[in-house]
Amino acid sequence: MGGVETVQEFGDFANIDIDRLLKGAGEQFALMEEFQKKLDSYVGRAQDEHGLVTVEYGQEGVRELDLHPKALRLSSGELADLIKAALKDAARDFQQQIHEAMSATFGDSGDNPMKYLDDPEAAGREIKEAQSAYDRTFDDVMGELNRIRLRMEL
């Protein structure tokens, strides 16, 4: 069995540039580590239009919730609605900052993990494609191992 047969038997898997693959993975890990270090610095902020409720939102959730003394004159339902709206806006602001930071770190290319938040169906398709590629590679490797086993009469 020559080297050409091995390449044909393993298909594209045999043509993988391992050094390039490892370098790319290392670069991605370094970018993610850089991003993780900055994650605590992002804070979403929001305030209702009358300045009665102010919310700060970070990766751990609500960081600050400030109520102006006038807010306590509202009914519990009105106050709850203001808090929920401000919280939603602060969380949206936080997500926007994260999205912008991810784009700045990873670029707008296919390497940006945030792209899946905007298109979960694309994420599902990529997962299915990766699973199919894994299954094909696994089947190829197992088939080759079985052929080797048969040749060695094990």
C-alpha positions as YAML, in Angstrom:
chain: A
units: angstrom
residues:
- id: 1
  name: MET
  ca: [0.00, 0.00, 0.00]
- id: 2
  name: GLY
  ca: [1.62, 3.27, -1.13]
- id: 3
  name: GLY
  ca: [1.26, 6.80, 0.18]
- id: 4
  name: VAL
  ca: [-1.17, 7.71, -2.62]
- id: 5
  name: GLU
  ca: [-3.58, 4.99, -1.55]
- id: 6
  name: THR
  ca: [-3.53, 6.26, 2.03]
- id: 7
  name: VAL
  ca: [-4.47, 9.76, 0.90]
- id: 8
  name: GLN
  ca: [-7.29, 8.40, -1.25]
- id: 9
  name: GLU
  ca: [-8.59, 6.12, 1.50]
- id: 10
  name: PHE
  ca: [-8.79, 8.93, 4.04]
- id: 11
  name: GLY
  ca: [-10.11, 11.52, 1.59]
- id: 12
  name: ASP
  ca: [-9.67, 15.19, 2.53]
- id: 13
  name: PHE
  ca: [-8.81, 14.21, 6.09]
- id: 14
  name: ALA
  ca: [-5.31, 13.19, 4.96]
- id: 15
  name: ASN
  ca: [-4.72, 16.65, 3.46]
- id: 16
  name: ILE
  ca: [-5.24, 18.62, 6.68]
- id: 17
  name: ASP
  ca: [-2.41, 21.01, 7.46]
- id: 18
  name: ILE
  ca: [-2.02, 20.22, 11.16]
- id: 19
  name: ASP
  ca: [0.41, 23.09, 11.80]
- id: 20
  name: ARG
  ca: [-2.00, 25.60, 10.26]
- id: 21
  name: LEU
  ca: [-4.91, 24.08, 12.17]
- id: 22
  name: LEU
  ca: [-3.04, 24.29, 15.49]
- id: 23
  name: LYS
  ca: [-1.86, 27.84, 14.79]
- id: 24
  name: GLY
  ca: [-5.42, 28.92, 13.98]
- id: 25
  name: ALA
  ca: [-6.76, 27.27, 17.13]
- id: 26
  name: GLY
  ca: [-4.03, 28.91, 19.20]
- id: 27
  name: GLU
  ca: [-4.88, 32.31, 17.75]
- id: 28
  name: GLN
  ca: [-8.57, 31.80, 18.52]
- id: 29
  name: PHE
  ca: [-7.79, 30.80, 22.12]
- id: 30
  name: ALA
  ca: [-5.56, 33.86, 22.53]
- id: 31
  name: LEU
  ca: [-8.32, 36.12, 21.20]
- id: 32
  name: MET
  ca: [-10.86, 34.53, 23.51]
- id: 33
  name: GLU
  ca: [-8.53, 34.92, 26.49]
- id: 34
  name: GLU
  ca: [-8.04, 38.59, 25.62]
- id: 35
  name: PHE
  ca: [-11.79, 39.05, 25.39]
- id: 36
  name: GLN
  ca: [-12.41, 37.24, 28.72]
- id: 37
  name: LYS
  ca: [-10.00, 39.61, 30.49]
- id: 38
  name: LYS
  ca: [-12.05, 42.60, 29.32]
- id: 39
  name: LEU
  ca: [-15.47, 41.09, 29.97]
- id: 40
  name: ASP
  ca: [-15.87, 42.59, 33.46]
- id: 41
  name: SER
  ca: [-15.38, 46.08, 32.05]
- id: 42
  name: TYR
  ca: [-18.60, 45.96, 30.02]
- id: 43
  name: VAL
  ca: [-21.65, 47.34, 31.79]
- id: 44
  name: GLY
  ca: [-25.05, 47.94, 30.27]
- id: 45
  name: ARG
  ca: [-26.89, 50.94, 31.63]
- id: 46
  name: ALA
  ca: [-30.46, 52.13, 31.37]
- id: 47
  name: GLN
  ca: [-32.76, 54.62, 33.02]
- id: 48
  name: ASP
  ca: [-36.47, 55.28, 32.57]
- id: 49
  name: GLU
  ca: [-37.45, 58.54, 30.90]
- id: 50
  name: HIS
  ca: [-38.20, 60.28, 34.20]
- id: 51
  name: GLY
  ca: [-35.00, 59.15, 35.93]
- id: 52
  name: LEU
  ca: [-36.85, 57.19, 38.59]
- id: 53
  name: VAL
  ca: [-35.19, 53.81, 37.95]
- id: 54
  name: THR
  ca: [-31.56, 53.26, 36.94]
- id: 55
  name: VAL
  ca: [-30.10, 49.82, 36.25]
- id: 56
  name: GLU
  ca: [-26.55, 48.63, 35.59]
- id: 57
  name: TYR
  ca: [-26.19, 45.16, 34.10]
- id: 58
  name: GLY
  ca: [-22.99, 43.12, 33.73]
- id: 59
  name: GLN
  ca: [-21.98, 39.55, 33.00]
- id: 60
  name: GLU
  ca: [-23.11, 38.49, 36.50]
- id: 61
  name: GLY
  ca: [-26.53, 40.09, 36.02]
- id: 62
  name: VAL
  ca: [-27.84, 43.18, 37.79]
- id: 63
  name: ARG
  ca: [-24.96, 45.17, 39.29]
- id: 64
  name: GLU
  ca: [-26.87, 48.19, 40.49]
- id: 65
  name: LEU
  ca: [-30.52, 49.09, 40.89]
- id: 66
  name: ASP
  ca: [-31.13, 52.67, 41.98]
- id: 67
  name: LEU
  ca: [-34.57, 54.00, 42.78]
- id: 68
  name: HIS
  ca: [-35.17, 57.72, 43.04]
- id: 69
  name: PRO
  ca: [-37.20, 58.59, 46.16]
- id: 70
  name: LYS
  ca: [-40.08, 59.71, 43.89]
- id: 71
  name: ALA
  ca: [-40.26, 56.15, 42.52]
- id: 72
  name: LEU
  ca: [-41.54, 54.99, 45.90]
- id: 73
  name: ARG
  ca: [-44.70, 57.06, 45.36]
- id: 74
  name: LEU
  ca: [-45.66, 54.84, 42.42]
- id: 75
  name: SER
  ca: [-47.89, 51.83, 42.81]
- id: 76
  name: SER
  ca: [-46.07, 48.52, 43.11]
- id: 77
  name: GLY
  ca: [-47.23, 47.55, 39.62]
- id: 78
  name: GLU
  ca: [-46.01, 50.80, 38.06]
- id: 79
  name: LEU
  ca: [-42.67, 50.52, 39.82]
- id: 80
  name: ALA
  ca: [-42.30, 46.88, 38.79]
- id: 81
  name: ASP
  ca: [-42.99, 47.82, 35.15]
- id: 82
  name: LEU
  ca: [-40.36, 50.58, 35.25]
- id: 83
  name: ILE
  ca: [-37.81, 48.22, 36.80]
- id: 84
  name: LYS
  ca: [-38.49, 45.48, 34.24]
- id: 85
  name: ALA
  ca: [-38.25, 47.92, 31.32]
- id: 86
  name: ALA
  ca: [-35.00, 49.45, 32.62]
- id: 87
  name: LEU
  ca: [-33.57, 46.00, 33.26]
- id: 88
  name: LYS
  ca: [-34.45, 44.88, 29.74]
- id: 89
  name: ASP
  ca: [-32.84, 48.02, 28.25]
- id: 90
  name: ALA
  ca: [-29.70, 47.63, 30.38]
- id: 91
  name: ALA
  ca: [-29.36, 43.97, 29.37]
- id: 92
  name: ARG
  ca: [-29.81, 44.96, 25.71]
- id: 93
  name: ASP
  ca: [-27.12, 47.67, 26.13]
- id: 94
  name: PHE
  ca: [-24.79, 45.08, 27.69]
- id: 95
  name: GLN
  ca: [-25.42, 42.62, 24.84]
- id: 96
  name: GLN
  ca: [-24.73, 45.35, 22.29]
- id: 97
  name: GLN
  ca: [-21.41, 46.18, 23.96]
- id: 98
  name: ILE
  ca: [-20.46, 42.49, 23.99]
- id: 99
  name: HIS
  ca: [-21.42, 42.14, 20.34]
- id: 100
  name: GLU
  ca: [-19.31, 45.17, 19.39]
- id: 101
  name: ALA
  ca: [-16.38, 43.91, 21.48]
- id: 102
  name: MET
  ca: [-16.57, 40.48, 19.86]
- id: 103
  name: SER
  ca: [-16.64, 42.08, 16.41]
- id: 104
  name: ALA
  ca: [-13.62, 44.20, 17.35]
- id: 105
  name: THR
  ca: [-11.79, 41.15, 18.70]
- id: 106
  name: PHE
  ca: [-12.73, 38.55, 16.09]
- id: 107
  name: GLY
  ca: [-13.76, 40.78, 13.21]
- id: 108
  name: ASP
  ca: [-16.98, 40.40, 11.28]
- id: 109
  name: SER
  ca: [-15.74, 37.23, 9.63]
- id: 110
  name: GLY
  ca: [-17.03, 33.74, 10.16]
- id: 111
  name: ASP
  ca: [-14.78, 33.43, 13.23]
- id: 112
  name: ASN
  ca: [-16.96, 35.70, 15.37]
- id: 113
  name: PRO
  ca: [-18.90, 33.49, 17.83]
- id: 114
  name: MET
  ca: [-21.56, 36.20, 18.26]
- id: 115
  name: LYS
  ca: [-22.83, 35.61, 14.74]
- id: 116
  name: TYR
  ca: [-24.83, 32.69, 16.09]
- id: 117
  name: LEU
  ca: [-26.90, 34.94, 18.35]
- id: 118
  name: ASP
  ca: [-28.24, 36.72, 15.29]
- id: 119
  name: ASP
  ca: [-28.87, 33.54, 13.31]
- id: 120
  name: PRO
  ca: [-29.43, 30.46, 15.51]
- id: 121
  name: GLU
  ca: [-30.57, 28.45, 12.47]
- id: 122
  name: ALA
  ca: [-27.14, 28.96, 10.89]
- id: 123
  name: ALA
  ca: [-25.57, 27.67, 14.10]
- id: 124
  name: GLY
  ca: [-27.76, 24.57, 13.88]
- id: 125
  name: ARG
  ca: [-26.76, 24.02, 10.24]
- id: 126
  name: GLU
  ca: [-23.06, 24.37, 11.09]
- id: 127
  name: ILE
  ca: [-23.41, 21.93, 13.97]
- id: 128
  name: LYS
  ca: [-25.11, 19.41, 11.67]
- id: 129
  name: GLU
  ca: [-22.41, 19.89, 9.03]
- id: 130
  name: ALA
  ca: [-19.68, 19.41, 11.63]
- id: 131
  name: GLN
  ca: [-21.42, 16.29, 12.94]
- id: 132
  name: SER
  ca: [-21.66, 14.90, 9.41]
- id: 133
  name: ALA
  ca: [-17.99, 15.63, 8.75]
- id: 134
  name: TYR
  ca: [-17.06, 14.00, 12.06]
- id: 135
  name: ASP
  ca: [-19.20, 10.95, 11.27]
- id: 136
  name: ARG
  ca: [-17.63, 10.58, 7.81]
- id: 137
  name: THR
  ca: [-14.12, 10.94, 9.22]
- id: 138
  name: PHE
  ca: [-14.86, 8.48, 12.02]
- id: 139
  name: ASP
  ca: [-16.30, 5.97, 9.55]
- id: 140
  name: ASP
  ca: [-13.24, 6.40, 7.28]
- id: 141
  name: VAL
  ca: [-10.81, 5.88, 10.17]
- id: 142
  name: MET
  ca: [-12.71, 2.90, 11.56]
- id: 143
  name: GLY
  ca: [-12.93, 1.38, 8.08]
- id: 144
  name: GLU
  ca: [-9.18, 1.78, 7.62]
- id: 145
  name: LEU
  ca: [-8.50, 0.29, 11.07]
- id: 146
  name: ASN
  ca: [-10.73, -2.65, 10.19]
- id: 147
  name: ARG
  ca: [-8.85, -3.19, 6.89]
- id: 148
  name: ILE
  ca: [-5.54, -3.09, 8.79]
- id: 149
  name: ARG
  ca: [-6.92, -5.58, 11.33]
- id: 150
  name: LEU
  ca: [-8.03, -7.92, 8.54]
- id: 151
  name: ARG
  ca: [-4.66, -7.68, 6.79]
- id: 152
  name: MET
  ca: [-2.89, -8.47, 10.03]
- id: 153
  name: GLU
  ca: [-5.42, -11.25, 10.69]
- id: 154
  name: LEU
  ca: [-6.15, -10.06, 14.22]
...
